[in-house]
PDB file of C-alpha atoms and ligand atoms in Angstrom:
ATOM      1  CA  MET H   8      10.744  18.394   0.233  1.00  0.00           C
ATOM      2  CA  ASN H   9       7.417  17.474  -1.384  1.00  0.00           C
ATOM      3  CA  LYS H  10       4.628  19.526   0.245  1.00  0.00           C
ATOM      4  CA  LYS H  11       2.367  16.470   0.762  1.00  0.00           C
ATOM      5  CA  ILE H  12       5.187  14.644   2.527  1.00  0.00           C
ATOM      6  CA  LYS H  13       5.751  17.693   4.817  1.00  0.00           C
ATOM      7  CA  LYS H  14       2.048  17.642   5.669  1.00  0.00           C
ATOM      8  CA  ILE H  15       2.228  13.913   6.502  1.00  0.00           C
ATOM      9  CA  LEU H  16       5.276  14.414   8.731  1.00  0.00           C
ATOM     10  CA  LYS H  17       3.477  17.153  10.593  1.00  0.00           C
ATOM     11  CA  LYS H  18       0.691  14.821  11.583  1.00  0.00           C
ATOM     12  CA  LYS H  19       2.992  12.952  13.986  1.00  0.00           C
ATOM     13  CA  ASN H  20       1.462  13.162  17.476  1.00  0.00           C
ATOM     14  CA  LYS H  21      -1.365  15.390  16.162  1.00  0.00           C
ATOM     15  CA  SER H  22      -3.710  13.431  13.920  1.00  0.00           C
ATOM     16  CA  LYS H  23      -3.747  10.017  12.339  1.00  0.00           C
ATOM     17  CA  VAL H  24      -2.386   9.343   8.915  1.00  0.00           C
ATOM     18  CA  ILE H  25      -4.923   7.653   6.588  1.00  0.00           C
ATOM     19  CA  CYS H  26      -3.491   5.319   3.970  1.00  0.00           C
ATOM     20  CA  LEU H  27      -5.439   3.099   1.600  1.00  0.00           C
ATOM     21  CA  THR H  28      -4.612   1.027  -1.452  1.00  0.00           C
ATOM     22  CA  ALA H  29      -5.896   1.597  -5.019  1.00  0.00           C
ATOM     23  CA  TYR H  30      -5.097  -0.394  -8.084  1.00  0.00           C
ATOM     24  CA  SER H  31      -7.233   1.518 -10.607  1.00  0.00           C
ATOM     25  CA  LYS H  32      -8.684   4.940 -11.451  1.00  0.00           C
ATOM     26  CA  ASN H  33     -12.201   4.334 -10.136  1.00  0.00           C
ATOM     27  CA  PHE H  34     -11.007   3.224  -6.726  1.00  0.00           C
ATOM     28  CA  ALA H  35      -8.344   5.865  -6.599  1.00  0.00           C
ATOM     29  CA  GLU H  36     -10.940   8.659  -7.134  1.00  0.00           C
ATOM     30  CA  ILE H  37     -12.794   7.523  -3.987  1.00  0.00           C
ATOM     31  CA  VAL H  38      -9.739   6.738  -1.914  1.00  0.00           C
ATOM     32  CA  ASP H  39      -8.107  10.093  -2.767  1.00  0.00           C
ATOM     33  CA  LYS H  40     -11.025  12.009  -1.163  1.00  0.00           C
ATOM     34  CA  HIS H  41     -10.249  10.430   2.279  1.00  0.00           C
ATOM     35  CA  ALA H  42      -6.626   9.384   2.311  1.00  0.00           C
ATOM     36  CA  ASP H  43      -3.347  11.193   2.964  1.00  0.00           C
ATOM     37  CA  ILE H  44      -1.583   8.408   1.124  1.00  0.00           C
ATOM     38  CA  THR H  45      -2.872   6.355  -1.764  1.00  0.00           C
ATOM     39  CA  LEU H  46      -0.736   3.264  -2.085  1.00  0.00           C
ATOM     40  CA  VAL H  47      -0.512   1.173  -5.209  1.00  0.00           C
ATOM     41  CA  GLY H  48       0.496  -1.967  -3.246  1.00  0.00           C
ATOM     42  CA  ASP H  49       1.872  -5.165  -4.698  1.00  0.00           C
ATOM     43  CA  SER H  50      -0.964  -6.800  -2.794  1.00  0.00           C
ATOM     44  CA  LEU H  51      -2.680  -6.372  -6.124  1.00  0.00           C
ATOM     45  CA  GLY H  52      -1.014  -9.716  -7.015  1.00  0.00           C
ATOM     46  CA  SER H  53      -3.205 -11.588  -4.544  1.00  0.00           C
ATOM     47  CA  VAL H  54      -6.220  -9.366  -4.645  1.00  0.00           C
ATOM     48  CA  LEU H  55      -6.592  -9.080  -8.462  1.00  0.00           C
ATOM     49  CA  TYR H  56      -4.532 -11.962  -9.921  1.00  0.00           C
ATOM     50  CA  ASN H  57      -4.994 -14.601  -7.204  1.00  0.00           C
ATOM     51  CA  TYR H  58      -1.252 -15.075  -6.883  1.00  0.00           C
ATOM     52  CA  ASP H  59      -0.170 -17.040  -3.775  1.00  0.00           C
ATOM     53  CA  THR H  60       2.698 -14.589  -3.254  1.00  0.00           C
ATOM     54  CA  THR H  61       3.465 -10.962  -4.090  1.00  0.00           C
ATOM     55  CA  ARG H  62       6.792 -12.196  -5.531  1.00  0.00           C
ATOM     56  CA  LYS H  63       5.011 -12.879  -8.830  1.00  0.00           C
ATOM     57  CA  VAL H  64       4.106  -9.207  -9.302  1.00  0.00           C
ATOM     58  CA  THR H  65       6.194  -7.539 -11.989  1.00  0.00           C
ATOM     59  CA  LEU H  66       7.423  -3.990 -12.490  1.00  0.00           C
ATOM     60  CA  GLU H  67       5.181  -3.805 -15.587  1.00  0.00           C
ATOM     61  CA  ASN H  68       2.113  -4.891 -13.434  1.00  0.00           C
ATOM     62  CA  MET H  69       2.861  -2.083 -10.954  1.00  0.00           C
ATOM     63  CA  ILE H  70       3.457   0.521 -13.668  1.00  0.00           C
ATOM     64  CA  GLU H  71       0.299  -0.205 -15.637  1.00  0.00           C
ATOM     65  CA  HIS H  72      -1.978  -0.188 -12.524  1.00  0.00           C
ATOM     66  CA  SER H  73      -0.233   2.942 -11.194  1.00  0.00           C
ATOM     67  CA  LYS H  74      -0.889   4.829 -14.485  1.00  0.00           C
ATOM     68  CA  SER H  75      -4.600   4.184 -14.002  1.00  0.00           C
ATOM     69  CA  VAL H  76      -4.464   5.181 -10.343  1.00  0.00           C
ATOM     70  CA  ARG H  77      -2.632   8.404 -11.220  1.00  0.00           C
ATOM     71  CA  ILE H  78      -5.711   9.577 -13.146  1.00  0.00           C
ATOM     72  CA  GLY H  79      -7.806   9.321  -9.997  1.00  0.00           C
ATOM     73  CA  VAL H  80      -5.383  10.758  -7.487  1.00  0.00           C
ATOM     74  CA  LYS H  81      -5.505  14.521  -7.158  1.00  0.00           C
ATOM     75  CA  LYS H  82      -4.695  15.471  -3.557  1.00  0.00           C
ATOM     76  CA  SER H  83      -3.168  12.578  -1.661  1.00  0.00           C
ATOM     77  CA  LEU H  84       0.408  11.410  -1.905  1.00  0.00           C
ATOM     78  CA  MET H  85       0.707   8.595  -4.377  1.00  0.00           C
ATOM     79  CA  VAL H  86       3.167   5.836  -3.343  1.00  0.00           C
ATOM     80  CA  VAL H  87       3.974   2.797  -5.441  1.00  0.00           C
ATOM     81  CA  ASP H  88       5.400  -0.520  -4.161  1.00  0.00           C
ATOM     82  CA  MET H  89       8.667  -1.629  -5.695  1.00  0.00           C
ATOM     83  CA  PRO H  90       8.033  -5.304  -6.488  1.00  0.00           C
ATOM     84  CA  TYR H  91      10.179  -8.265  -5.596  1.00  0.00           C
ATOM     85  CA  GLN H  92      13.667  -8.371  -7.120  1.00  0.00           C
ATOM     86  CA  THR H  93      13.478  -4.886  -8.533  1.00  0.00           C
ATOM     87  CA  TYR H  94      15.772  -3.470  -5.821  1.00  0.00           C
ATOM     88  CA  GLN H  95      18.453  -6.148  -5.433  1.00  0.00           C
ATOM     89  CA  ASN H  96      21.312  -3.660  -5.656  1.00  0.00           C
ATOM     90  CA  LYS H  97      21.738   0.125  -5.592  1.00  0.00           C
ATOM     91  CA  ARG H  98      22.001   0.704  -9.329  1.00  0.00           C
ATOM     92  CA  GLN H  99      19.121  -1.578 -10.224  1.00  0.00           C
ATOM     93  CA  ALA H 100      16.931  -0.018  -7.570  1.00  0.00           C
ATOM     94  CA  LEU H 101      17.632   3.567  -8.776  1.00  0.00           C
ATOM     95  CA  ILE H 102      16.954   2.646 -12.418  1.00  0.00           C
ATOM     96  CA  ASN H 103      13.618   0.969 -11.477  1.00  0.00           C
ATOM     97  CA  ALA H 104      12.568   3.643  -8.983  1.00  0.00           C
ATOM     98  CA  ARG H 105      13.208   6.376 -11.581  1.00  0.00           C
ATOM     99  CA  LYS H 106      11.243   4.326 -14.143  1.00  0.00           C
ATOM    100  CA  ILE H 107       8.239   4.065 -11.734  1.00  0.00           C
ATOM    101  CA  LEU H 108       8.348   7.772 -10.914  1.00  0.00           C
ATOM    102  CA  LYS H 109       8.739   8.803 -14.505  1.00  0.00           C
ATOM    103  CA  GLU H 110       6.151   6.523 -16.055  1.00  0.00           C
ATOM    104  CA  THR H 111       3.485   6.714 -13.318  1.00  0.00           C
ATOM    105  CA  LYS H 112       4.075  10.264 -12.079  1.00  0.00           C
ATOM    106  CA  CYS H 113       3.816   8.891  -8.488  1.00  0.00           C
ATOM    107  CA  GLU H 114       5.542  10.821  -5.710  1.00  0.00           C
ATOM    108  CA  ALA H 115       7.324   8.110  -3.766  1.00  0.00           C
ATOM    109  CA  VAL H 116       8.122   4.340  -3.621  1.00  0.00           C
ATOM    110  CA  LYS H 117       7.857   1.791  -0.840  1.00  0.00           C
ATOM    111  CA  LEU H 118      10.442  -0.912  -0.185  1.00  0.00           C
ATOM    112  CA  GLU H 119      10.270  -3.822   2.254  1.00  0.00           C
ATOM    113  CA  GLY H 120      13.086  -4.367   4.746  1.00  0.00           C
ATOM    114  CA  GLY H 121      15.510  -2.795   7.194  1.00  0.00           C
ATOM    115  CA  PHE H 122      19.173  -3.639   7.730  1.00  0.00           C
ATOM    116  CA  LYS H 123      19.332  -5.730   4.579  1.00  0.00           C
ATOM    117  CA  ILE H 124      18.395  -2.861   2.277  1.00  0.00           C
ATOM    118  CA  LYS H 125      20.230  -0.077   4.137  1.00  0.00           C
ATOM    119  CA  SER H 126      22.597   0.831   1.221  1.00  0.00           C
ATOM    120  CA  ILE H 127      19.757   0.718  -1.271  1.00  0.00           C
ATOM    121  CA  VAL H 128      17.432   3.019   0.687  1.00  0.00           C
ATOM    122  CA  GLU H 129      20.402   5.333   1.351  1.00  0.00           C
ATOM    123  CA  TYR H 130      21.281   5.483  -2.373  1.00  0.00           C
ATOM    124  CA  LEU H 131      17.687   6.133  -3.484  1.00  0.00           C
ATOM    125  CA  ILE H 132      17.236   8.988  -1.001  1.00  0.00           C
ATOM    126  CA  LYS H 133      20.630  10.458  -1.924  1.00  0.00           C
ATOM    127  CA  ASN H 134      19.323  10.502  -5.481  1.00  0.00           C
ATOM    128  CA  LYS H 135      16.146  12.320  -4.451  1.00  0.00           C
ATOM    129  CA  ILE H 136      13.736   9.411  -4.565  1.00  0.00           C
ATOM    130  CA  PRO H 137      11.231   9.719  -1.688  1.00  0.00           C
ATOM    131  CA  VAL H 138      11.022   6.415   0.134  1.00  0.00           C
ATOM    132  CA  MET H 139       8.450   4.850   2.491  1.00  0.00           C
ATOM    133  CA  GLY H 140       9.674   1.955   4.619  1.00  0.00           C
ATOM    134  CA  HIS H 141       7.993  -1.304   5.463  1.00  0.00           C
ATOM    135  CA  LEU H 142       8.940  -3.419   8.518  1.00  0.00           C
ATOM    136  CA  GLY H 143       7.525  -6.370  10.400  1.00  0.00           C
ATOM    137  CA  LEU H 144       5.850  -8.966   8.262  1.00  0.00           C
ATOM    138  CA  LEU H 145       7.377  -8.595   4.819  1.00  0.00           C
ATOM    139  CA  PRO H 146       5.139 -10.287   2.198  1.00  0.00           C
ATOM    140  CA  GLN H 147       7.970 -10.347  -0.354  1.00  0.00           C
ATOM    141  CA  SER H 148      10.197 -12.336   2.013  1.00  0.00           C
ATOM    142  CA  ILE H 149       7.832 -14.796   3.730  1.00  0.00           C
ATOM    143  CA  LYS H 150       7.800 -18.484   3.051  1.00  0.00           C
ATOM    144  CA  GLY H 151       4.832 -20.250   4.581  1.00  0.00           C
ATOM    145  CA  LYS H 152       2.447 -18.933   7.160  1.00  0.00           C
ATOM    146  CA  PHE H 153       1.841 -15.286   8.136  1.00  0.00           C
ATOM    147  CA  LYS H 154       3.176 -14.822  11.646  1.00  0.00           C
ATOM    148  CA  SER H 155       3.142 -11.703  13.864  1.00  0.00           C
ATOM    149  CA  LYS H 156       6.408 -10.000  14.616  1.00  0.00           C
ATOM    150  CA  GLY H 157       8.020  -8.226  17.588  1.00  0.00           C
ATOM    151  CA  LYS H 158       7.087 -10.861  20.161  1.00  0.00           C
ATOM    152  CA  THR H 159      10.557 -11.764  21.507  1.00  0.00           C
ATOM    153  CA  GLU H 160      12.956  -9.267  23.073  1.00  0.00           C
ATOM    154  CA  ARG H 161      15.335  -9.932  20.210  1.00  0.00           C
ATOM    155  CA  GLU H 162      12.716  -9.284  17.493  1.00  0.00           C
ATOM    156  CA  LYS H 163      11.513  -6.190  19.332  1.00  0.00           C
ATOM    157  CA  ASN H 164      15.038  -4.679  19.571  1.00  0.00           C
ATOM    158  CA  LYS H 165      15.756  -5.477  15.939  1.00  0.00           C
ATOM    159  CA  LEU H 166      12.550  -3.748  14.830  1.00  0.00           C
ATOM    160  CA  ILE H 167      13.279  -0.658  16.916  1.00  0.00           C
ATOM    161  CA  SER H 168      16.858  -0.471  15.537  1.00  0.00           C
ATOM    162  CA  GLU H 169      15.591  -0.930  12.003  1.00  0.00           C
ATOM    163  CA  SER H 170      12.997   1.791  12.394  1.00  0.00           C
ATOM    164  CA  LYS H 171      15.647   4.164  13.758  1.00  0.00           C
ATOM    165  CA  LEU H 172      17.940   3.255  10.890  1.00  0.00           C
ATOM    166  CA  LEU H 173      15.244   3.933   8.246  1.00  0.00           C
ATOM    167  CA  GLU H 174      14.476   7.262   9.900  1.00  0.00           C
ATOM    168  CA  SER H 175      18.131   8.232   9.884  1.00  0.00           C
ATOM    169  CA  LEU H 176      18.359   7.373   6.192  1.00  0.00           C
ATOM    170  CA  GLY H 177      15.493   9.788   5.459  1.00  0.00           C
ATOM    171  CA  VAL H 178      12.425   7.686   4.823  1.00  0.00           C
ATOM    172  CA  PHE H 179       9.317   9.762   5.504  1.00  0.00           C
ATOM    173  CA  ALA H 180       7.084   7.049   7.042  1.00  0.00           C
ATOM    174  CA  ILE H 181       7.227   3.337   7.878  1.00  0.00           C
ATOM    175  CA  VAL H 182       4.521   0.707   7.397  1.00  0.00           C
ATOM    176  CA  LEU H 183       4.496  -1.678  10.370  1.00  0.00           C
ATOM    177  CA  GLU H 184       2.858  -4.928   9.402  1.00  0.00           C
ATOM    178  CA  CYS H 185       1.612  -7.505  11.866  1.00  0.00           C
ATOM    179  CA  ILE H 186       3.756  -6.211  14.730  1.00  0.00           C
ATOM    180  CA  ARG H 187       2.689  -6.821  18.371  1.00  0.00           C
ATOM    181  CA  GLY H 188       0.976  -3.761  19.805  1.00  0.00           C
ATOM    182  CA  LYS H 189       3.490  -3.084  22.559  1.00  0.00           C
ATOM    183  CA  THR H 190       6.332  -3.215  20.095  1.00  0.00           C
ATOM    184  CA  ALA H 191       4.562  -1.017  17.554  1.00  0.00           C
ATOM    185  CA  ASP H 192       3.963   1.469  20.371  1.00  0.00           C
ATOM    186  CA  LEU H 193       7.687   1.460  21.377  1.00  0.00           C
ATOM    187  CA  ILE H 194       8.700   1.987  17.691  1.00  0.00           C
ATOM    188  CA  THR H 195       6.169   4.783  17.258  1.00  0.00           C
ATOM    189  CA  LYS H 196       7.580   6.519  20.352  1.00  0.00           C
ATOM    190  CA  SER H 197      11.207   6.031  19.334  1.00  0.00           C
ATOM    191  CA  ILE H 198      11.068   7.755  15.999  1.00  0.00           C
ATOM    192  CA  SER H 199       9.856  11.170  14.760  1.00  0.00           C
ATOM    193  CA  ILE H 200       8.425  10.025  11.463  1.00  0.00           C
ATOM    194  CA  PRO H 201       4.928   8.501  11.287  1.00  0.00           C
ATOM    195  CA  THR H 202       4.386   4.788  11.610  1.00  0.00           C
ATOM    196  CA  ILE H 203       1.501   3.376   9.495  1.00  0.00           C
ATOM    197  CA  GLY H 204       0.096   0.237  11.041  1.00  0.00           C
ATOM    198  CA  ILE H 205      -1.546  -2.772   9.438  1.00  0.00           C
ATOM    199  CA  GLY H 206      -2.503  -5.354  12.020  1.00  0.00           C
ATOM    200  CA  SER H 207      -0.139  -3.558  14.456  1.00  0.00           C
ATOM    201  CA  SER H 208      -2.544  -1.869  16.913  1.00  0.00           C
ATOM    202  CA  ALA H 209      -3.954   1.600  17.211  1.00  0.00           C
ATOM    203  CA  HIS H 210      -0.667   2.820  18.792  1.00  0.00           C
ATOM    204  CA  CYS H 211       0.632   3.605  15.278  1.00  0.00           C
ATOM    205  CA  ASP H 212       0.478   7.156  13.890  1.00  0.00           C
ATOM    206  CA  GLY H 213      -1.686   6.015  11.049  1.00  0.00           C
ATOM    207  CA  GLN H 214      -3.318   2.987   9.496  1.00  0.00           C
ATOM    208  CA  VAL H 215      -3.403   1.261   6.122  1.00  0.00           C
ATOM    209  CA  LEU H 216      -5.741  -1.368   4.764  1.00  0.00           C
ATOM    210  CA  VAL H 217      -6.308  -2.919   1.379  1.00  0.00           C
ATOM    211  CA  THR H 218      -9.454  -1.081   0.158  1.00  0.00           C
ATOM    212  CA  ASP H 219     -10.839  -4.129  -1.629  1.00  0.00           C
ATOM    213  CA  ASP H 220     -10.762  -5.948   1.784  1.00  0.00           C
ATOM    214  CA  LEU H 221     -12.457  -3.175   3.824  1.00  0.00           C
ATOM    215  CA  VAL H 222     -15.299  -2.770   1.338  1.00  0.00           C
ATOM    216  CA  GLY H 223     -15.883  -6.487   1.142  1.00  0.00           C
ATOM    217  CA  LEU H 224     -14.896  -6.944  -2.503  1.00  0.00           C
ATOM    218  CA  ASN H 225     -12.116  -9.302  -1.693  1.00  0.00           C
ATOM    219  CA  SER H 226     -12.767 -12.299   0.539  1.00  0.00           C
ATOM    220  CA  THR H 227     -10.059 -12.854   3.079  1.00  0.00           C
ATOM    221  CA  SER H 228      -9.823 -14.308   6.604  1.00  0.00           C
ATOM    222  CA  ILE H 229      -6.727 -12.295   7.618  1.00  0.00           C
ATOM    223  CA  LYS H 230      -7.147 -11.269  11.311  1.00  0.00           C
ATOM    224  CA  PHE H 231      -6.438  -7.590  10.779  1.00  0.00           C
ATOM    225  CA  VAL H 232      -9.066  -7.084   8.065  1.00  0.00           C
ATOM    226  CA  LYS H 233     -12.320  -5.480   9.144  1.00  0.00           C
ATOM    227  CA  LYS H 234     -15.094  -5.392   6.581  1.00  0.00           C
ATOM    228  CA  PHE H 235     -16.578  -1.877   6.972  1.00  0.00           C
ATOM    229  CA  VAL H 236     -19.155  -2.408   4.263  1.00  0.00           C
ATOM    230  CA  ASN H 237     -20.280  -5.213   1.975  1.00  0.00           C
ATOM    231  CA  ILE H 238     -20.114  -3.627  -1.474  1.00  0.00           C
ATOM    232  CA  LYS H 239     -20.277  -7.043  -3.185  1.00  0.00           C
ATOM    233  CA  LYS H 240     -23.870  -7.359  -2.039  1.00  0.00           C
ATOM    234  CA  GLU H 241     -24.793  -3.991  -3.622  1.00  0.00           C
ATOM    235  CA  ILE H 242     -23.099  -4.903  -6.915  1.00  0.00           C
ATOM    236  CA  ASN H 243     -24.935  -8.216  -6.943  1.00  0.00           C
ATOM    237  CA  ARG H 244     -28.241  -6.446  -6.392  1.00  0.00           C
ATOM    238  CA  GLY H 245     -27.602  -4.030  -9.268  1.00  0.00           C
ATOM    239  CA  ILE H 246     -26.532  -6.771 -11.667  1.00  0.00           C
ATOM    240  CA  LYS H 247     -29.456  -8.973 -10.736  1.00  0.00           C
ATOM    241  CA  LYS H 248     -31.892  -6.075 -11.508  1.00  0.00           C
ATOM    242  CA  TYR H 249     -30.109  -5.444 -14.861  1.00  0.00           C
ATOM    243  CA  LYS H 250     -30.362  -9.107 -15.808  1.00  0.00           C
ATOM    244  CA  LEU H 251     -34.054  -9.268 -14.916  1.00  0.00           C
ATOM    245  CA  GLU H 252     -34.905  -6.186 -17.028  1.00  0.00           C
ATOM    246  CA  VAL H 253     -32.889  -7.517 -19.965  1.00  0.00           C
ATOM    247  CA  LEU H 254     -34.689 -10.904 -19.739  1.00  0.00           C
ATOM    248  CA  LYS H 255     -38.079  -9.091 -19.634  1.00  0.00           C
ATOM    249  CA  SER H 256     -37.039  -6.704 -22.440  1.00  0.00           C
ATOM    250  CA  SER H 257     -37.839  -3.727 -20.161  1.00  0.00           C
ATOM    251  CA  PHE H 258     -34.257  -2.550 -20.559  1.00  0.00           C
ATOM    252  CA  PRO H 259     -33.318  -0.656 -22.578  1.00  0.00           C
ATOM    253  CA  SER H 260     -36.470   1.406 -22.646  1.00  0.00           C
ATOM    254  CA  LYS H 261     -36.881   4.355 -25.026  1.00  0.00           C
ATOM    255  CA  LYS H 262     -34.996   6.567 -22.538  1.00  0.00           C
ATOM    256  CA  TYR H 263     -31.854   4.453 -22.930  1.00  0.00           C
ATOM    257  CA  SER H 264     -32.096   3.853 -26.650  1.00  0.00           C
ATOM    258  CA  TYR H 265     -31.270   5.828 -29.779  1.00  0.00           C
TER     259      TYR H 265
HETATM  260  O1  KIV X 317       0.953  -4.285  -0.847  1.00  0.00           O
HETATM  261  C1  KIV X 317       0.269  -3.609  -0.059  1.00  0.00           C
HETATM  262  O2  KIV X 317      -0.883  -3.306  -0.313  1.00  0.00           O
HETATM  263  C2  KIV X 317       0.926  -3.180   1.171  1.00  0.00           C
HETATM  264  C3  KIV X 317       0.043  -2.661   2.266  1.00  0.00           C
HETATM  265  C4  KIV X 317      -1.014  -3.575   2.678  1.00  0.00           C
HETATM  266  C5  KIV X 317       0.828  -2.111   3.383  1.00  0.00           C
HETATM  267  O3  KIV X 317       2.059  -3.255   1.340  1.00  0.00           O
END
């Protein structure tokens, strides 16, 4: 087993797993210093391309961004989302997962779903592809509004069973998106691999956020997003100063000229 994955597994019940997204080298360099997992998420579709759904993200999009991220990731585990319709059956999933691993040099892939993708996850893991799971709100499957999951007894039991199933198939961690706190707690206590929450309470073994959201580069009103810093303000300040100096002809001075 990959050493970084072993380290992540050992964090269960000891310390929190930190996961953050990156879509390019410059962000990856910063994220890598702090994260256990750097995720090239297909959220890049909405964050960078303004798509109304992650379904529009292609395998080529993911591979190109991941190549850039790879340059910046040195110590964390690099995981890449398999985009919509790239894992419709076992053989297609294996071809695409191998392509992602080979071309981006990432260490694992993430797939959305539980019971529906059982045979696919099983086949990937049998063929030595490390897989991270994703349950709860599944952006590749939703039509319409974002709704929280795990509210009813039926939903709760299904999520617990799916988590246990993914664990038994050999996934090394599961992202729990928008799952009610109590249900996320129950899932976390029912399995021995880490759960990584997003909008699913602090009961999870770790947390993930879209980095562009938490640093205030991407404007969003999603409930689970906390803006920890407003980097947009700082960028604006720098650019304003640059513009002013260019307009005054004080930049470039001799120091910055040949
Ligand atoms: O696409 C993504 O960035 C994700 C995380 C937010 C979990 O799947």
